[in-house]
CSV table of N, CA and C in Angstrom, one decimal:
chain,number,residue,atom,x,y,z
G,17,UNK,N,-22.7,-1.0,10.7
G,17,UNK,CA,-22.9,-0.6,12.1
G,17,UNK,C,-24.3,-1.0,12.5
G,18,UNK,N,-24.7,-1.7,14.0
G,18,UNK,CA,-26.1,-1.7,13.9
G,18,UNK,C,-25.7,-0.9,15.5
G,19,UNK,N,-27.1,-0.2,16.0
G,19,UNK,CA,-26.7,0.6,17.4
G,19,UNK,C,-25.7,1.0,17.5
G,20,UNK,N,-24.5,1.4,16.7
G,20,UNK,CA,-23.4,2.3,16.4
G,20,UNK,C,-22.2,1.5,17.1
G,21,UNK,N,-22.5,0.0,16.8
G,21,UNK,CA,-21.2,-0.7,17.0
G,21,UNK,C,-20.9,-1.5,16.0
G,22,UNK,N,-20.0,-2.1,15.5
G,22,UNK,CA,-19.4,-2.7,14.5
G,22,UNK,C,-19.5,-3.8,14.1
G,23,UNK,N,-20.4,-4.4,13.1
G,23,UNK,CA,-20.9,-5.3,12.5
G,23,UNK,C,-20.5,-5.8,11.7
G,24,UNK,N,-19.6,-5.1,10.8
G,24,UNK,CA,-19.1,-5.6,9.5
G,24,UNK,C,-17.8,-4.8,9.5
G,25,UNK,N,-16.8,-5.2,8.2
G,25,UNK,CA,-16.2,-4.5,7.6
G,25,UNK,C,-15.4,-5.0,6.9
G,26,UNK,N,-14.5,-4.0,5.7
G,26,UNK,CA,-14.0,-4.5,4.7
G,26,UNK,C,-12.6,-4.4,4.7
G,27,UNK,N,-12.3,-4.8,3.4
G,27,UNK,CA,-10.1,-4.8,3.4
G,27,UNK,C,-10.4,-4.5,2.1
G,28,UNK,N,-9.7,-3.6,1.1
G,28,UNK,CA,-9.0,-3.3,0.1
G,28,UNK,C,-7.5,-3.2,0.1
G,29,UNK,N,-6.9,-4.4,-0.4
G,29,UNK,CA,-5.5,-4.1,-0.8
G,29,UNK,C,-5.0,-4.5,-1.9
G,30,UNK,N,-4.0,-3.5,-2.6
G,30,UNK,CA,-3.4,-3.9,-4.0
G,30,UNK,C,-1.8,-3.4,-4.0
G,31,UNK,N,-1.1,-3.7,-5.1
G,31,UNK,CA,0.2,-3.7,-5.1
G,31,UNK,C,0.8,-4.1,-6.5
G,32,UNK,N,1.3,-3.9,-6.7
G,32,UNK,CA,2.2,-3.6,-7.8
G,32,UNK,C,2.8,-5.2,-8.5
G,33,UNK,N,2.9,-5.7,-9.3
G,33,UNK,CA,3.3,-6.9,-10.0
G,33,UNK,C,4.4,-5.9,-10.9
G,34,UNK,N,5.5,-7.6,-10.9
G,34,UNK,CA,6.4,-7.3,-12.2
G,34,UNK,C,5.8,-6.9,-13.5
G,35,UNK,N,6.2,-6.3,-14.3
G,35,UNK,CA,5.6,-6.2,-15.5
G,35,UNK,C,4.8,-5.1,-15.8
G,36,UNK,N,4.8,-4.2,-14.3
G,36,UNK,CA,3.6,-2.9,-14.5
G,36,UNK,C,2.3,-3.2,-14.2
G,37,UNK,N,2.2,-4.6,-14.1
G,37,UNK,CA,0.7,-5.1,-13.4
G,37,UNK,C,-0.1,-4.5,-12.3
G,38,UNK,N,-0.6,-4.9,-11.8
G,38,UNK,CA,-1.1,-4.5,-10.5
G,38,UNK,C,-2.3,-5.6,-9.7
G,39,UNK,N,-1.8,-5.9,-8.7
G,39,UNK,CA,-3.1,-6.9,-7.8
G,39,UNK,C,-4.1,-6.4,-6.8
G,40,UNK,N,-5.4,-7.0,-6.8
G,40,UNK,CA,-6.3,-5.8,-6.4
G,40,UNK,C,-6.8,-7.1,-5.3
G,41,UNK,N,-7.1,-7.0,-4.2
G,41,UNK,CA,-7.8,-7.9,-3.4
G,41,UNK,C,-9.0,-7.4,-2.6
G,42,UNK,N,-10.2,-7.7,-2.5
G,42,UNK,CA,-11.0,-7.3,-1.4
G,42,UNK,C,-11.9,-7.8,-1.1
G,43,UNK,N,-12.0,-8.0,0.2
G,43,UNK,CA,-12.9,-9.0,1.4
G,43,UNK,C,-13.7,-8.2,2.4
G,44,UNK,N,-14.6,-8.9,2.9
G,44,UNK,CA,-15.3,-7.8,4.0
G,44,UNK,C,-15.8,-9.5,4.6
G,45,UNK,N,-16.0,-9.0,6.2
G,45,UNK,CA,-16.6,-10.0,6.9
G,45,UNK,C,-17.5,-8.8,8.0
G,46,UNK,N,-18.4,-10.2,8.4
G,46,UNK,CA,-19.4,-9.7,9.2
G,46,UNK,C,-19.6,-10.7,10.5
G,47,UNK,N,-20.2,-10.1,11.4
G,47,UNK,CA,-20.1,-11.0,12.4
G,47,UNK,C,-21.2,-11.7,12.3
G,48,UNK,N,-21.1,-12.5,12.3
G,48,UNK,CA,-22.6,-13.4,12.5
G,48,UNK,C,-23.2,-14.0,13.1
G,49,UNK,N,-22.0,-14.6,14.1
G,49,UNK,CA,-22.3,-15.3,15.9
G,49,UNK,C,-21.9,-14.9,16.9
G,50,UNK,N,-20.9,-14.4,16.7
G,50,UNK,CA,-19.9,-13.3,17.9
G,50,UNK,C,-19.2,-12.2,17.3
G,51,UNK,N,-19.0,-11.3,18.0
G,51,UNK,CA,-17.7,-9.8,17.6
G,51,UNK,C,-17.0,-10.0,18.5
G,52,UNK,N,-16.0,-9.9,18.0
G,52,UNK,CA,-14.4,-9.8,18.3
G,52,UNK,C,-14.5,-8.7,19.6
G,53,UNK,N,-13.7,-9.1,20.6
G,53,UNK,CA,-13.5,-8.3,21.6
G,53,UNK,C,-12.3,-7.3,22.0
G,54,UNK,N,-12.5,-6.5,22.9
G,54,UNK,CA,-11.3,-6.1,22.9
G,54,UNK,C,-10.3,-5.0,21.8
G,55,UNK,N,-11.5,-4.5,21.1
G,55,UNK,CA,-11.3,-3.9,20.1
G,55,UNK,C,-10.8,-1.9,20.3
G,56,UNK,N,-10.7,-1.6,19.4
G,56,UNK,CA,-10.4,0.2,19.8
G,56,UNK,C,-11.9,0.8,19.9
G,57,UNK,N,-13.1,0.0,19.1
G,57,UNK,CA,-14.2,0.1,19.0
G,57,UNK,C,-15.6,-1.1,19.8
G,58,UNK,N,-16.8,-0.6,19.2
G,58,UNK,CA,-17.5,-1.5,20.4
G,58,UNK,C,-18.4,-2.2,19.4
G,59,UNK,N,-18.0,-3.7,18.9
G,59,UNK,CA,-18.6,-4.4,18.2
G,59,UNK,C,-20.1,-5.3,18.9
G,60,UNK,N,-20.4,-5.7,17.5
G,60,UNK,CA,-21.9,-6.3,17.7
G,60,UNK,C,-21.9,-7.1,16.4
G,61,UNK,N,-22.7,-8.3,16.9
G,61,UNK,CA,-22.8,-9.6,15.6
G,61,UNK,C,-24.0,-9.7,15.7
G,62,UNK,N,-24.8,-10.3,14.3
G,62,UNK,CA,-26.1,-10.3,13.9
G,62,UNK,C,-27.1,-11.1,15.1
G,63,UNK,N,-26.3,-12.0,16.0
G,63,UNK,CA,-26.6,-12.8,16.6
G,63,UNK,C,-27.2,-12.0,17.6
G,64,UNK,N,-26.8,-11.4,18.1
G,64,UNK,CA,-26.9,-10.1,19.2
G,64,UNK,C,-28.1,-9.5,18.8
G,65,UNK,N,-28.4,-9.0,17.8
G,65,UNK,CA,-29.9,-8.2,17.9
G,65,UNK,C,-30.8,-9.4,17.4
G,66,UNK,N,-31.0,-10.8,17.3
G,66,UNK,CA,-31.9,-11.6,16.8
G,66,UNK,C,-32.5,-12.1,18.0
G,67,UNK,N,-33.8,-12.5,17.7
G,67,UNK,CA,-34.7,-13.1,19.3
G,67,UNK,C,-34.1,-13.8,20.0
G,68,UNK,N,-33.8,-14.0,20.9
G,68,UNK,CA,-33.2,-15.3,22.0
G,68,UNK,C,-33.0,-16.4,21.7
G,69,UNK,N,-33.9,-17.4,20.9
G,69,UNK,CA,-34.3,-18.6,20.3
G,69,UNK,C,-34.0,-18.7,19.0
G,70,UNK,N,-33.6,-17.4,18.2
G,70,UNK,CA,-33.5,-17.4,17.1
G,70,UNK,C,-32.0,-17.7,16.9
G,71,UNK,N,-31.3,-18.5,15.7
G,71,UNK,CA,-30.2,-19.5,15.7
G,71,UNK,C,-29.2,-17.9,15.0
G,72,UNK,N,-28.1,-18.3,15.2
G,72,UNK,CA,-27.6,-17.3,14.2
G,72,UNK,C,-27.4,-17.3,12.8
G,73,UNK,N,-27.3,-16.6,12.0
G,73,UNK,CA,-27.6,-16.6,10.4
G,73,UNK,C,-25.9,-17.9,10.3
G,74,UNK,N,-25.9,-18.6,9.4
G,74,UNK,CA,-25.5,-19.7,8.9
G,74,UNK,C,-24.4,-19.1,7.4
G,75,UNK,N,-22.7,-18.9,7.8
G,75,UNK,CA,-22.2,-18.3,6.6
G,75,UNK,C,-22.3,-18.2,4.9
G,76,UNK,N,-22.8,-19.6,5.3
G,76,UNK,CA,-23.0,-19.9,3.1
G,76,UNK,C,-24.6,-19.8,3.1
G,77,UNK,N,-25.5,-19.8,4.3
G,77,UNK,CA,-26.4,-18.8,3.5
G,77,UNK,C,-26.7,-17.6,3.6
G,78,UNK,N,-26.3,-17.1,4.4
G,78,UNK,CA,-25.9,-15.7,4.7
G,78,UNK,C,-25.6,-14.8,3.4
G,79,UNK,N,-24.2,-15.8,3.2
G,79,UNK,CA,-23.7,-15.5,1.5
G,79,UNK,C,-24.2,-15.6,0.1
G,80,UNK,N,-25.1,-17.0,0.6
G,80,UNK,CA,-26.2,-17.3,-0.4
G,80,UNK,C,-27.6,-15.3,-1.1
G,81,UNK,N,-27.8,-15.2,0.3
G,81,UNK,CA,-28.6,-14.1,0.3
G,81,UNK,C,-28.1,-12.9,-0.2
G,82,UNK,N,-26.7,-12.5,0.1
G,82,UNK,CA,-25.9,-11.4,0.0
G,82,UNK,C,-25.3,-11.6,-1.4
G,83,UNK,N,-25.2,-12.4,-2.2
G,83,UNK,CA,-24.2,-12.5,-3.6
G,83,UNK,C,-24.5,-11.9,-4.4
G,84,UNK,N,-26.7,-12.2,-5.1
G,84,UNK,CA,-27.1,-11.5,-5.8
G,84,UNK,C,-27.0,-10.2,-5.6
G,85,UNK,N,-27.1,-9.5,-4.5
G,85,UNK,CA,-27.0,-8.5,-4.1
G,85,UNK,C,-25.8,-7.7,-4.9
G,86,UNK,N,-24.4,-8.2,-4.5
G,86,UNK,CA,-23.1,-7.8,-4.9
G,86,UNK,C,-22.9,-7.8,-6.5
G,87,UNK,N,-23.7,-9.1,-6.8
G,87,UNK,CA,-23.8,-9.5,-8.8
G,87,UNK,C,-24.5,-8.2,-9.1
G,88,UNK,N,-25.3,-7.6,-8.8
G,88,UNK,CA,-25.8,-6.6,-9.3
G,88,UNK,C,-25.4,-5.5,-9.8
G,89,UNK,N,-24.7,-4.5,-8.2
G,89,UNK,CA,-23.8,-4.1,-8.0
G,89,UNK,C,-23.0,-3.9,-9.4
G,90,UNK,N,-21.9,-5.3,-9.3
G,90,UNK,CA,-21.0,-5.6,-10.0
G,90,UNK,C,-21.4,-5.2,-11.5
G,91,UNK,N,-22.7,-5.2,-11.8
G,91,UNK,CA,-23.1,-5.3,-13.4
G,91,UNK,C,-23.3,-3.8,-13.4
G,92,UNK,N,-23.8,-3.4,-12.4
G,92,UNK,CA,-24.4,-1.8,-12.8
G,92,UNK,C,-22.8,-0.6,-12.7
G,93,UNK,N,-22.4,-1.0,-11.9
G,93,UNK,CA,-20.8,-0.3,-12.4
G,93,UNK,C,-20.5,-0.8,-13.5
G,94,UNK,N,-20.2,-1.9,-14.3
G,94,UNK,CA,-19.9,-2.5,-15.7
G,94,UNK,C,-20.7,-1.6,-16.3
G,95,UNK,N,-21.8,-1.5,-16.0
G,95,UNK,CA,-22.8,-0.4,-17.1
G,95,UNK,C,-22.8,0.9,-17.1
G,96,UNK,N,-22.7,1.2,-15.7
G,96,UNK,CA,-23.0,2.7,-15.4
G,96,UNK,C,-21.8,3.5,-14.7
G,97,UNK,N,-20.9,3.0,-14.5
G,97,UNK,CA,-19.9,3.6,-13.4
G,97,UNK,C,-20.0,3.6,-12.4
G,98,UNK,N,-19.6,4.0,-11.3
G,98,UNK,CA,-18.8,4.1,-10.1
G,98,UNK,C,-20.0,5.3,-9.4
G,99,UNK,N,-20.5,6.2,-10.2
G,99,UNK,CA,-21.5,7.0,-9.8
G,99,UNK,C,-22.8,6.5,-9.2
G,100,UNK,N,-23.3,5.3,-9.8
G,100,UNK,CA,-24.6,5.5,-8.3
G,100,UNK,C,-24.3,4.6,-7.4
G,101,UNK,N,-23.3,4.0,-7.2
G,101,UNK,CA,-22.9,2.9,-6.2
G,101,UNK,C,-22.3,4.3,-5.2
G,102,UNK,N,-21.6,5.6,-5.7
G,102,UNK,CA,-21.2,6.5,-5.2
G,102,UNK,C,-22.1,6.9,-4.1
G,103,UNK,N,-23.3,6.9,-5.1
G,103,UNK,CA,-24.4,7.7,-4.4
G,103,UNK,C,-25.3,6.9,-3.5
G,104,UNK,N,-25.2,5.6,-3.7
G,104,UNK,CA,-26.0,4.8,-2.7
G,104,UNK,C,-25.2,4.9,-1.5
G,105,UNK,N,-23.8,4.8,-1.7
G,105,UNK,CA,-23.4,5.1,-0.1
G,105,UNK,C,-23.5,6.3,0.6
G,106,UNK,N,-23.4,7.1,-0.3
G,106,UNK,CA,-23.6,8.6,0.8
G,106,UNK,C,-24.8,8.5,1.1
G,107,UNK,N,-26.2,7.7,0.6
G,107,UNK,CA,-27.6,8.0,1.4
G,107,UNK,C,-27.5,7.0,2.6
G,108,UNK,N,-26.5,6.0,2.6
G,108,UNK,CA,-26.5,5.3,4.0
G,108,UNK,C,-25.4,5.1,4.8
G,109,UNK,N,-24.3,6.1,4.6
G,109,UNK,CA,-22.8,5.9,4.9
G,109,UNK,C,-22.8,6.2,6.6
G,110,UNK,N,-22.7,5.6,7.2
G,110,UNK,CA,-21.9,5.6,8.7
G,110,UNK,C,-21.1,6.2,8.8
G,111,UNK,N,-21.2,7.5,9.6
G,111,UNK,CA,-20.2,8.4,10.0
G,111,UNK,C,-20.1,9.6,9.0
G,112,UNK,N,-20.9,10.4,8.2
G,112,UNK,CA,-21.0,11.1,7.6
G,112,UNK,C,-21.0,12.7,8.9
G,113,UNK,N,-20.4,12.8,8.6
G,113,UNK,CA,-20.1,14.3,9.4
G,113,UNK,C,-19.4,14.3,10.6
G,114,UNK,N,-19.2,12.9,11.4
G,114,UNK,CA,-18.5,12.9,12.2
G,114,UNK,C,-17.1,12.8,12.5
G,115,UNK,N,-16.6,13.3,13.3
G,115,UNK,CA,-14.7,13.0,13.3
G,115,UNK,C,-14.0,11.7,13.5
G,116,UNK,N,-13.9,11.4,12.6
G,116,UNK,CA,-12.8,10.4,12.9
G,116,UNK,C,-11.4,10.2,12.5
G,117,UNK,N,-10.9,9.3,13.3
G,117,UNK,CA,-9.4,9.1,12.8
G,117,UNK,C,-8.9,8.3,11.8
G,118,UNK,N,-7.9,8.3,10.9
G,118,UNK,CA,-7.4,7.4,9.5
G,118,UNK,C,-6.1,6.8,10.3
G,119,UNK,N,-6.0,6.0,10.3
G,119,UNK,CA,-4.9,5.0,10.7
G,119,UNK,C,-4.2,4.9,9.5
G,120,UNK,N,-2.9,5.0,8.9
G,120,UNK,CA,-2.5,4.7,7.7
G,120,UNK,C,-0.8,4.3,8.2
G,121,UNK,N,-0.9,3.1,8.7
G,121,UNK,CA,0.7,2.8,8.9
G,121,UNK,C,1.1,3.3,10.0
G,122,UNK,N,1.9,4.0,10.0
G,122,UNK,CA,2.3,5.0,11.0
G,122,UNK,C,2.1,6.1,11.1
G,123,UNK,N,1.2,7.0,9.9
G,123,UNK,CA,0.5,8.6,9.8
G,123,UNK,C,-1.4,8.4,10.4
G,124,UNK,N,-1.5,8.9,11.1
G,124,UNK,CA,-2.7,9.2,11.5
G,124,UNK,C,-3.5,10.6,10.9
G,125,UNK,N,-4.4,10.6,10.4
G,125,UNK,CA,-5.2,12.0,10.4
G,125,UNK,C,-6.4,12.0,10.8
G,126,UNK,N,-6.9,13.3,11.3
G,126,UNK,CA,-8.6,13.2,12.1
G,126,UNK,C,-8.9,14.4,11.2
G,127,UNK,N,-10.1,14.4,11.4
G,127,UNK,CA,-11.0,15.2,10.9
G,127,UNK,C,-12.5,14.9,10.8
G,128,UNK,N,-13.0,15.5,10.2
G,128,UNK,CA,-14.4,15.3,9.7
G,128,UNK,C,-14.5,14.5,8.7
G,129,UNK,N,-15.4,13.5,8.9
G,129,UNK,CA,-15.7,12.7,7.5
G,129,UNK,C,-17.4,13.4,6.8
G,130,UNK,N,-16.4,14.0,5.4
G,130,UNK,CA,-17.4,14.9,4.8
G,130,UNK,C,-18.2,13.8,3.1
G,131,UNK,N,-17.8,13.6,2.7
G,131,UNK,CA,-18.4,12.6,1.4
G,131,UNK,C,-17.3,11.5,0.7
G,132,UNK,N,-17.8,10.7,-0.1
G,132,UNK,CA,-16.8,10.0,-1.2
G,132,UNK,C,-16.5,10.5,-2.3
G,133,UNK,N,-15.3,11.0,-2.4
G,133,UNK,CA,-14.8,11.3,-4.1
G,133,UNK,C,-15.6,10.6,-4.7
G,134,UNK,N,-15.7,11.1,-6.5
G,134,UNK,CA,-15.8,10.6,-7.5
G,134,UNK,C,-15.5,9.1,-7.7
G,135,UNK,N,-13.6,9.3,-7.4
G,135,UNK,CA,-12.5,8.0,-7.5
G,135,UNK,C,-13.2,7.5,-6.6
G,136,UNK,N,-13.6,7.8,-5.1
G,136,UNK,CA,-14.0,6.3,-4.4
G,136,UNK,C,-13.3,6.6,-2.7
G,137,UNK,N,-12.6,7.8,-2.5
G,137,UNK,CA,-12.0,8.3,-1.6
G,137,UNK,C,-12.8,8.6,-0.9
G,138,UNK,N,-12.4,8.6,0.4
G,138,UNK,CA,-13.0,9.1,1.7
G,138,UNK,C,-12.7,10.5,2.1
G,139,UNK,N,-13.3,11.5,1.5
G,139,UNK,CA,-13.7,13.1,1.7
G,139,UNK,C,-13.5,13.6,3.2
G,140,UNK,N,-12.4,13.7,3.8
G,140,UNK,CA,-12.0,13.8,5.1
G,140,UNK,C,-11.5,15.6,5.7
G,141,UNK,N,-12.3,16.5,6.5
G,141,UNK,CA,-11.9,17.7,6.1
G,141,UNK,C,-11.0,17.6,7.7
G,142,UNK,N,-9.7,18.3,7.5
G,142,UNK,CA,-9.1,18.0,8.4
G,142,UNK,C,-8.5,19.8,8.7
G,143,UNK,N,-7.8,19.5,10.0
G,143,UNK,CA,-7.2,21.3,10.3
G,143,UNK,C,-6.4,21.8,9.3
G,144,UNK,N,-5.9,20.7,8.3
G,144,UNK,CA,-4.9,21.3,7.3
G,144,UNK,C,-5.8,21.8,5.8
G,145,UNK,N,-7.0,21.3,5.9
G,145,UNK,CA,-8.1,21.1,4.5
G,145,UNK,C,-8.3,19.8,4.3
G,146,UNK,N,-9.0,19.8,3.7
G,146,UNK,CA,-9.6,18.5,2.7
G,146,UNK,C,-8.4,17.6,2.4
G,147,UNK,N,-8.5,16.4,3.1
G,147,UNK,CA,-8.1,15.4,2.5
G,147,UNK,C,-8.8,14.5,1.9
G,148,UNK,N,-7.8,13.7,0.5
G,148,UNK,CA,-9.2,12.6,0.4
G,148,UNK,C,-7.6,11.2,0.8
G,149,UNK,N,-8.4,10.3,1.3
G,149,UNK,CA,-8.0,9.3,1.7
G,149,UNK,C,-8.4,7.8,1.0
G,150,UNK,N,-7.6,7.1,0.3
G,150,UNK,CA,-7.8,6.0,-0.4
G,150,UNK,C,-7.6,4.6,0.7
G,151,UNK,N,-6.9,4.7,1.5
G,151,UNK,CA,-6.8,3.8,2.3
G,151,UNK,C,-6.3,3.9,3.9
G,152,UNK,N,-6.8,3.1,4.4
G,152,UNK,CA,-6.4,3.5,6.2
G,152,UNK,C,-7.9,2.9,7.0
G,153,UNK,N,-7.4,2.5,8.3
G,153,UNK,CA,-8.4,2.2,9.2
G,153,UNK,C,-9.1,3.3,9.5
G,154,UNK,N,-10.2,3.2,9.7
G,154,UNK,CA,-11.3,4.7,10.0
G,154,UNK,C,-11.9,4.3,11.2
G,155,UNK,N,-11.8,5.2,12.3
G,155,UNK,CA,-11.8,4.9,13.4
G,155,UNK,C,-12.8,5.9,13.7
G,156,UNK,N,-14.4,6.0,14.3
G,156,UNK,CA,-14.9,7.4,14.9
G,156,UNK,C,-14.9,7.3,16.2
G,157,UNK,N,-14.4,8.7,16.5
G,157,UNK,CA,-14.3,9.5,17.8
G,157,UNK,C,-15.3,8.6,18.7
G,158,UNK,N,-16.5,8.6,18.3
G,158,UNK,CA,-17.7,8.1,19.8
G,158,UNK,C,-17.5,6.7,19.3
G,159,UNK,N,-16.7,6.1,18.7
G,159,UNK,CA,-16.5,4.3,18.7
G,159,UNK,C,-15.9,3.6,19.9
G,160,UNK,N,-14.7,4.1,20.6
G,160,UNK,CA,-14.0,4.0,21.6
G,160,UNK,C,-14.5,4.1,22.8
């Protein structure tokens, strides 16, 4: 989020293979010259907050910049777990305490978005209690 509109975002999806397997996929994009319009939310591309004259960031090096980044990441869960990747998002997580909605198919839930599980869940306190949520579009209340 930059100015509390939508810059980026990700997909996690997996599913079940013959054999007991399982396939894991996940992608995230970012805007980098334009955001998509017409949305439930109010998007913004990097293009948008850069000087007038200034070109927009360029995808493969954009990517170039951002890889080491993710390699790291990637090695320090290999090393350490799931725990400070945990903790780096709750010191910068978007929408921490605010209400939003879970889109999951055809079940919706709102609530408070309170922390990330352990596992990686989105800590959602809702009228019925605490849910944790593994998957679903996350929509906040002042996005719309």
């Amino acid at each position: 989020f930059v100015d509390g509109a939508k810059a980026a975002g990700i997909m996690l999806d997996s599913g079940a293979l013959a054999g007991g397997a399982t396939w894991v996929a996940l992608a995230f994009g970012v805007n980098l010259a334009a955001a998509p319009e017409n949305l439930d939310q109010r998007t913004i591309s990097l293009r948008d907050v850069l000087p007038p004259d200034a070109a927009a960031p360029e995808p493969l090096e954009f990517l170039a910049q951002l890889r080491p980044r993710l390699e790291n990441w990637s090695a320090r869960i290999g090393r350490d777990g799931f725990e400070p990747l945990r903790q780096a998002w709750l010191k910068r997580a978007h929408g921490l305490g605010q209400i939003a909605r879970v889109t999951q198919g055809a079940n919706t839930l709102e609530g408070r978005v309170v922390g990330l599980s352990p596992r990686g869940e989105l800590e959602l306190d809702t009228a019925e209690g605490r849910r944790l949520v593994a998957a679903g579009d996350v929509i906040f209340s002042n996005a719309a």
